[in-house]
mmCIF file with all atom_site columns, C-alpha atoms in Angstrom:
data_model
loop_
_atom_site.group_PDB
_atom_site.id
_atom_site.type_symbol
_atom_site.label_atom_id
_atom_site.label_alt_id
_atom_site.label_comp_id
_atom_site.label_asym_id
_atom_site.label_entity_id
_atom_site.label_seq_id
_atom_site.pdbx_PDB_ins_code
_atom_site.Cartn_x
_atom_site.Cartn_y
_atom_site.Cartn_z
_atom_site.occupancy
_atom_site.B_iso_or_equiv
_atom_site.pdbx_formal_charge
_atom_site.auth_seq_id
_atom_site.auth_comp_id
_atom_site.auth_asym_id
_atom_site.auth_atom_id
_atom_site.pdbx_PDB_model_num
ATOM 1   C CA . ARG A 1 1   ? 7.868  9.329   94.550  1.00 51.00 ? 1415 ARG A CA 1
ATOM 2   C CA . SER A 1 2   ? 9.532  6.155   93.667  1.00 54.00 ? 1416 SER A CA 1
ATOM 3   C CA . SER A 1 3   ? 6.248  4.608   92.706  1.00 56.00 ? 1417 SER A CA 1
ATOM 4   C CA . HIS A 1 4   ? 5.536  7.552   90.396  1.00 58.00 ? 1418 HIS A CA 1
ATOM 5   C CA . PHE A 1 5   ? 9.004  7.132   88.777  1.00 57.00 ? 1419 PHE A CA 1
ATOM 6   C CA . ARG A 1 6   ? 8.326  3.439   88.324  1.00 62.00 ? 1420 ARG A CA 1
ATOM 7   C CA . SER A 1 7   ? 4.969  3.885   86.651  1.00 73.00 ? 1421 SER A CA 1
ATOM 8   C CA . SER A 1 8   ? 6.299  6.445   84.235  1.00 75.00 ? 1422 SER A CA 1
ATOM 9   C CA . GLN A 1 9   ? 9.239  4.066   83.593  1.00 76.00 ? 1423 GLN A CA 1
ATOM 10  C CA . THR A 1 10  ? 6.759  1.210   82.997  1.00 77.00 ? 1424 THR A CA 1
ATOM 11  C CA . LYS A 1 11  ? 4.765  3.543   80.485  1.00 80.00 ? 1425 LYS A CA 1
ATOM 12  C CA . THR A 1 12  ? 8.081  4.265   78.624  1.00 87.00 ? 1426 THR A CA 1
ATOM 13  C CA . ILE A 1 13  ? 8.860  0.636   78.393  1.00 86.00 ? 1427 ILE A CA 1
ATOM 14  C CA . GLU A 1 14  ? 5.466  -0.164  77.240  1.00 88.00 ? 1428 GLU A CA 1
ATOM 15  C CA . ALA A 1 15  ? 5.842  2.734   74.606  1.00 88.00 ? 1429 ALA A CA 1
ATOM 16  C CA . PHE A 1 16  ? 9.073  1.220   73.568  1.00 90.00 ? 1430 PHE A CA 1
ATOM 17  C CA . LYS A 1 17  ? 7.484  -2.275  73.167  1.00 91.00 ? 1431 LYS A CA 1
ATOM 18  C CA . GLU A 1 18  ? 4.642  -0.826  71.099  1.00 92.00 ? 1432 GLU A CA 1
ATOM 19  C CA . GLU A 1 19  ? 7.104  0.992   68.930  1.00 93.00 ? 1433 GLU A CA 1
ATOM 20  C CA . ILE A 1 20  ? 9.283  -1.993  68.516  1.00 94.00 ? 1434 ILE A CA 1
ATOM 21  C CA . VAL A 1 21  ? 6.114  -4.106  67.406  1.00 95.00 ? 1435 VAL A CA 1
ATOM 22  C CA . GLN A 1 22  ? 5.136  -1.290  65.145  1.00 95.00 ? 1436 GLN A CA 1
ATOM 23  C CA . LEU A 1 23  ? 8.541  -1.214  63.511  1.00 95.00 ? 1437 LEU A CA 1
ATOM 24  C CA . ARG A 1 24  ? 8.581  -5.055  63.197  1.00 96.00 ? 1438 ARG A CA 1
ATOM 25  C CA . ILE A 1 25  ? 5.088  -4.828  61.451  1.00 96.00 ? 1439 ILE A CA 1
ATOM 26  C CA . GLU A 1 26  ? 6.440  -2.068  59.115  1.00 96.00 ? 1440 GLU A CA 1
ATOM 27  C CA . ASN A 1 27  ? 9.642  -4.031  58.417  1.00 96.00 ? 1441 ASN A CA 1
ATOM 28  C CA . ASP A 1 28  ? 7.668  -7.108  57.514  1.00 95.00 ? 1442 ASP A CA 1
ATOM 29  C CA . GLU A 1 29  ? 5.467  -5.020  55.226  1.00 96.00 ? 1443 GLU A CA 1
ATOM 30  C CA . SER A 1 30  ? 8.526  -3.409  53.689  1.00 96.00 ? 1444 SER A CA 1
ATOM 31  C CA . LYS A 1 31  ? 10.027 -6.924  53.069  1.00 96.00 ? 1445 LYS A CA 1
ATOM 32  C CA . GLU A 1 32  ? 6.798  -8.052  51.446  1.00 97.00 ? 1446 GLU A CA 1
ATOM 33  C CA . LYS A 1 33  ? 6.774  -4.923  49.240  1.00 97.00 ? 1447 LYS A CA 1
ATOM 34  C CA . THR A 1 34  ? 10.412 -5.579  48.315  1.00 97.00 ? 1448 THR A CA 1
ATOM 35  C CA . GLN A 1 35  ? 9.801  -9.277  47.496  1.00 97.00 ? 1449 GLN A CA 1
ATOM 36  C CA . LYS A 1 36  ? 6.731  -8.260  45.518  1.00 97.00 ? 1450 LYS A CA 1
ATOM 37  C CA . LEU A 1 37  ? 8.823  -5.763  43.586  1.00 97.00 ? 1451 LEU A CA 1
ATOM 38  C CA . GLN A 1 38  ? 11.595 -8.239  43.076  1.00 97.00 ? 1452 GLN A CA 1
ATOM 39  C CA . ALA A 1 39  ? 9.116  -10.747 41.678  1.00 97.00 ? 1453 ALA A CA 1
ATOM 40  C CA . GLU A 1 40  ? 7.657  -8.195  39.206  1.00 97.00 ? 1454 GLU A CA 1
ATOM 41  C CA . GLN A 1 41  ? 11.163 -7.253  38.201  1.00 97.00 ? 1455 GLN A CA 1
ATOM 42  C CA . LEU A 1 42  ? 11.952 -10.893 37.533  1.00 96.00 ? 1456 LEU A CA 1
ATOM 43  C CA . GLN A 1 43  ? 8.772  -11.081 35.434  1.00 96.00 ? 1457 GLN A CA 1
ATOM 44  C CA . TYR A 1 44  ? 9.682  -7.999  33.447  1.00 96.00 ? 1458 TYR A CA 1
ATOM 45  C CA . VAL A 1 45  ? 13.201 -9.419  32.756  1.00 96.00 ? 1459 VAL A CA 1
ATOM 46  C CA . LYS A 1 46  ? 11.833 -12.786 31.762  1.00 96.00 ? 1460 LYS A CA 1
ATOM 47  C CA . GLN A 1 47  ? 9.218  -11.031 29.481  1.00 95.00 ? 1461 GLN A CA 1
ATOM 48  C CA . SER A 1 48  ? 11.943 -8.803  27.987  1.00 95.00 ? 1462 SER A CA 1
ATOM 49  C CA . MET A 1 49  ? 14.143 -11.872 27.269  1.00 95.00 ? 1463 MET A CA 1
ATOM 50  C CA . ARG A 1 50  ? 11.231 -13.653 25.720  1.00 94.00 ? 1464 ARG A CA 1
ATOM 51  C CA . SER A 1 51  ? 10.383 -10.622 23.458  1.00 95.00 ? 1465 SER A CA 1
ATOM 52  C CA . ALA A 1 52  ? 13.999 -10.472 22.398  1.00 94.00 ? 1466 ALA A CA 1
ATOM 53  C CA . LYS A 1 53  ? 14.171 -14.027 21.542  1.00 94.00 ? 1467 LYS A CA 1
ATOM 54  C CA . GLU A 1 54  ? 10.892 -13.742 19.596  1.00 94.00 ? 1468 GLU A CA 1
ATOM 55  C CA . PHE A 1 55  ? 12.265 -10.694 17.717  1.00 93.00 ? 1469 PHE A CA 1
ATOM 56  C CA . ASP A 1 56  ? 15.535 -12.574 16.962  1.00 93.00 ? 1470 ASP A CA 1
ATOM 57  C CA . SER A 1 57  ? 13.534 -15.582 15.854  1.00 94.00 ? 1471 SER A CA 1
ATOM 58  C CA . ASP A 1 58  ? 11.297 -13.351 13.637  1.00 94.00 ? 1472 ASP A CA 1
ATOM 59  C CA . TYR A 1 59  ? 14.352 -11.488 12.278  1.00 94.00 ? 1473 TYR A CA 1
ATOM 60  C CA . GLN A 1 60  ? 16.100 -14.860 11.406  1.00 95.00 ? 1474 GLN A CA 1
ATOM 61  C CA . ASN A 1 61  ? 12.959 -16.156 9.715   1.00 96.00 ? 1475 ASN A CA 1
ATOM 62  C CA . THR A 1 62  ? 12.692 -12.990 7.601   1.00 96.00 ? 1476 THR A CA 1
ATOM 63  C CA . ILE A 1 63  ? 16.304 -13.101 6.690   1.00 96.00 ? 1477 ILE A CA 1
ATOM 64  C CA . THR A 1 64  ? 15.832 -16.795 5.673   1.00 96.00 ? 1478 THR A CA 1
ATOM 65  C CA . GLU A 1 65  ? 12.636 -16.094 3.666   1.00 97.00 ? 1479 GLU A CA 1
ATOM 66  C CA . LEU A 1 66  ? 14.478 -13.187 1.811   1.00 97.00 ? 1480 LEU A CA 1
ATOM 67  C CA . GLN A 1 67  ? 17.535 -15.393 1.020   1.00 97.00 ? 1481 GLN A CA 1
ATOM 68  C CA . THR A 1 68  ? 15.234 -18.058 -0.304  1.00 97.00 ? 1482 THR A CA 1
ATOM 69  C CA . LYS A 1 69  ? 13.254 -15.555 -2.449  1.00 97.00 ? 1483 LYS A CA 1
ATOM 70  C CA . ILE A 1 70  ? 16.431 -14.126 -3.797  1.00 98.00 ? 1484 ILE A CA 1
ATOM 71  C CA . GLU A 1 71  ? 17.823 -17.732 -4.569  1.00 97.00 ? 1485 GLU A CA 1
ATOM 72  C CA . THR A 1 72  ? 14.495 -18.672 -6.230  1.00 97.00 ? 1486 THR A CA 1
ATOM 73  C CA . THR A 1 73  ? 14.425 -15.515 -8.245  1.00 97.00 ? 1487 THR A CA 1
ATOM 74  C CA . LEU A 1 74  ? 18.052 -15.993 -9.411  1.00 97.00 ? 1488 LEU A CA 1
ATOM 75  C CA . LYS A 1 75  ? 17.336 -19.458 -10.385 1.00 97.00 ? 1489 LYS A CA 1
ATOM 76  C CA . GLU A 1 76  ? 14.149 -18.531 -12.323 1.00 97.00 ? 1490 GLU A CA 1
ATOM 77  C CA . LYS A 1 77  ? 16.212 -15.800 -14.011 1.00 97.00 ? 1491 LYS A CA 1
ATOM 78  C CA . GLN A 1 78  ? 18.895 -18.365 -15.036 1.00 97.00 ? 1492 GLN A CA 1
ATOM 79  C CA . GLU A 1 79  ? 16.248 -20.769 -16.274 1.00 97.00 ? 1493 GLU A CA 1
ATOM 80  C CA . THR A 1 80  ? 14.524 -18.071 -18.295 1.00 97.00 ? 1494 THR A CA 1
ATOM 81  C CA . THR A 1 81  ? 17.883 -16.888 -19.793 1.00 97.00 ? 1495 THR A CA 1
ATOM 82  C CA . GLN A 1 82  ? 18.706 -20.513 -20.813 1.00 97.00 ? 1496 GLN A CA 1
ATOM 83  C CA . LYS A 1 83  ? 15.345 -20.925 -22.313 1.00 97.00 ? 1497 LYS A CA 1
ATOM 84  C CA . LEU A 1 84  ? 15.535 -17.717 -24.261 1.00 97.00 ? 1498 LEU A CA 1
ATOM 85  C CA . GLN A 1 85  ? 19.064 -18.738 -25.446 1.00 96.00 ? 1499 GLN A CA 1
ATOM 86  C CA . LEU A 1 86  ? 17.554 -22.106 -26.689 1.00 96.00 ? 1500 LEU A CA 1
ATOM 87  C CA . GLU A 1 87  ? 14.727 -20.297 -28.444 1.00 96.00 ? 1501 GLU A CA 1
ATOM 88  C CA . GLU A 1 88  ? 16.991 -17.773 -29.998 1.00 96.00 ? 1502 GLU A CA 1
ATOM 89  C CA . ASN A 1 89  ? 19.317 -20.559 -31.300 1.00 95.00 ? 1503 ASN A CA 1
ATOM 90  C CA . GLU A 1 90  ? 16.292 -22.456 -32.591 1.00 95.00 ? 1504 GLU A CA 1
ATOM 91  C CA . LEU A 1 91  ? 14.969 -19.334 -34.379 1.00 95.00 ? 1505 LEU A CA 1
ATOM 92  C CA . LYS A 1 92  ? 18.488 -18.572 -35.704 1.00 94.00 ? 1506 LYS A CA 1
ATOM 93  C CA . GLY A 1 93  ? 18.612 -22.152 -36.954 1.00 93.00 ? 1507 GLY A CA 1
ATOM 94  C CA . LYS A 1 94  ? 15.107 -21.843 -38.695 1.00 93.00 ? 1508 LYS A CA 1
ATOM 95  C CA . CYS A 1 95  ? 16.167 -18.368 -40.192 1.00 93.00 ? 1509 CYS A CA 1
ATOM 96  C CA . ASP A 1 96  ? 19.432 -19.771 -41.517 1.00 92.00 ? 1510 ASP A CA 1
ATOM 97  C CA . ALA A 1 97  ? 17.465 -22.689 -43.044 1.00 91.00 ? 1511 ALA A CA 1
ATOM 98  C CA . GLU A 1 98  ? 14.871 -20.296 -44.593 1.00 92.00 ? 1512 GLU A CA 1
ATOM 99  C CA . GLN A 1 99  ? 17.924 -18.170 -45.860 1.00 91.00 ? 1513 GLN A CA 1
ATOM 100 C CA . ALA A 1 100 ? 19.437 -21.206 -47.358 1.00 91.00 ? 1514 ALA A CA 1
ATOM 101 C CA . ASN A 1 101 ? 16.165 -22.259 -48.992 1.00 90.00 ? 1515 ASN A CA 1
ATOM 102 C CA . ILE A 1 102 ? 15.628 -18.714 -50.389 1.00 91.00 ? 1516 ILE A CA 1
ATOM 103 C CA . ASP A 1 103 ? 19.337 -18.774 -51.568 1.00 89.00 ? 1517 ASP A CA 1
ATOM 104 C CA . GLY A 1 104 ? 18.725 -22.047 -53.392 1.00 90.00 ? 1518 GLY A CA 1
ATOM 105 C CA . VAL A 1 105 ? 15.533 -20.894 -55.000 1.00 89.00 ? 1519 VAL A CA 1
ATOM 106 C CA . LEU A 1 106 ? 17.339 -17.722 -56.196 1.00 88.00 ? 1520 LEU A CA 1
ATOM 107 C CA . GLN A 1 107 ? 20.276 -19.807 -57.618 1.00 89.00 ? 1521 GLN A CA 1
ATOM 108 C CA . GLU A 1 108 ? 17.945 -21.979 -59.444 1.00 88.00 ? 1522 GLU A CA 1
ATOM 109 C CA . LYS A 1 109 ? 16.072 -19.102 -60.976 1.00 87.00 ? 1523 LYS A CA 1
ATOM 110 C CA . GLN A 1 110 ? 19.523 -17.538 -62.064 1.00 85.00 ? 1524 GLN A CA 1
ATOM 111 C CA . SER A 1 111 ? 20.620 -20.614 -63.761 1.00 76.00 ? 1525 SER A CA 1
#
């Protein structure tokens, strides 16, 4: 009877040993999965940060381009306004000269 008890006890111990081995294997697999997931998460975070930086950089470049276009357009508008002002003054001068010429001719004819 004692030998029967011992053999069933040995079986139970063997079963426990097998279960412990199995649990260790599962634990190791779980650790690997966790590490893999953490690595993937890190990649995702890095990619997200990279994308955010690229977006920020593109945004800044767009703003800079727009500011440059606005400044250029304003400068061109100013230059055009000045040019038109000069042409207008020049035309006024010519008109005044022509008017004076006409006035002179009319006065000569009247006298």
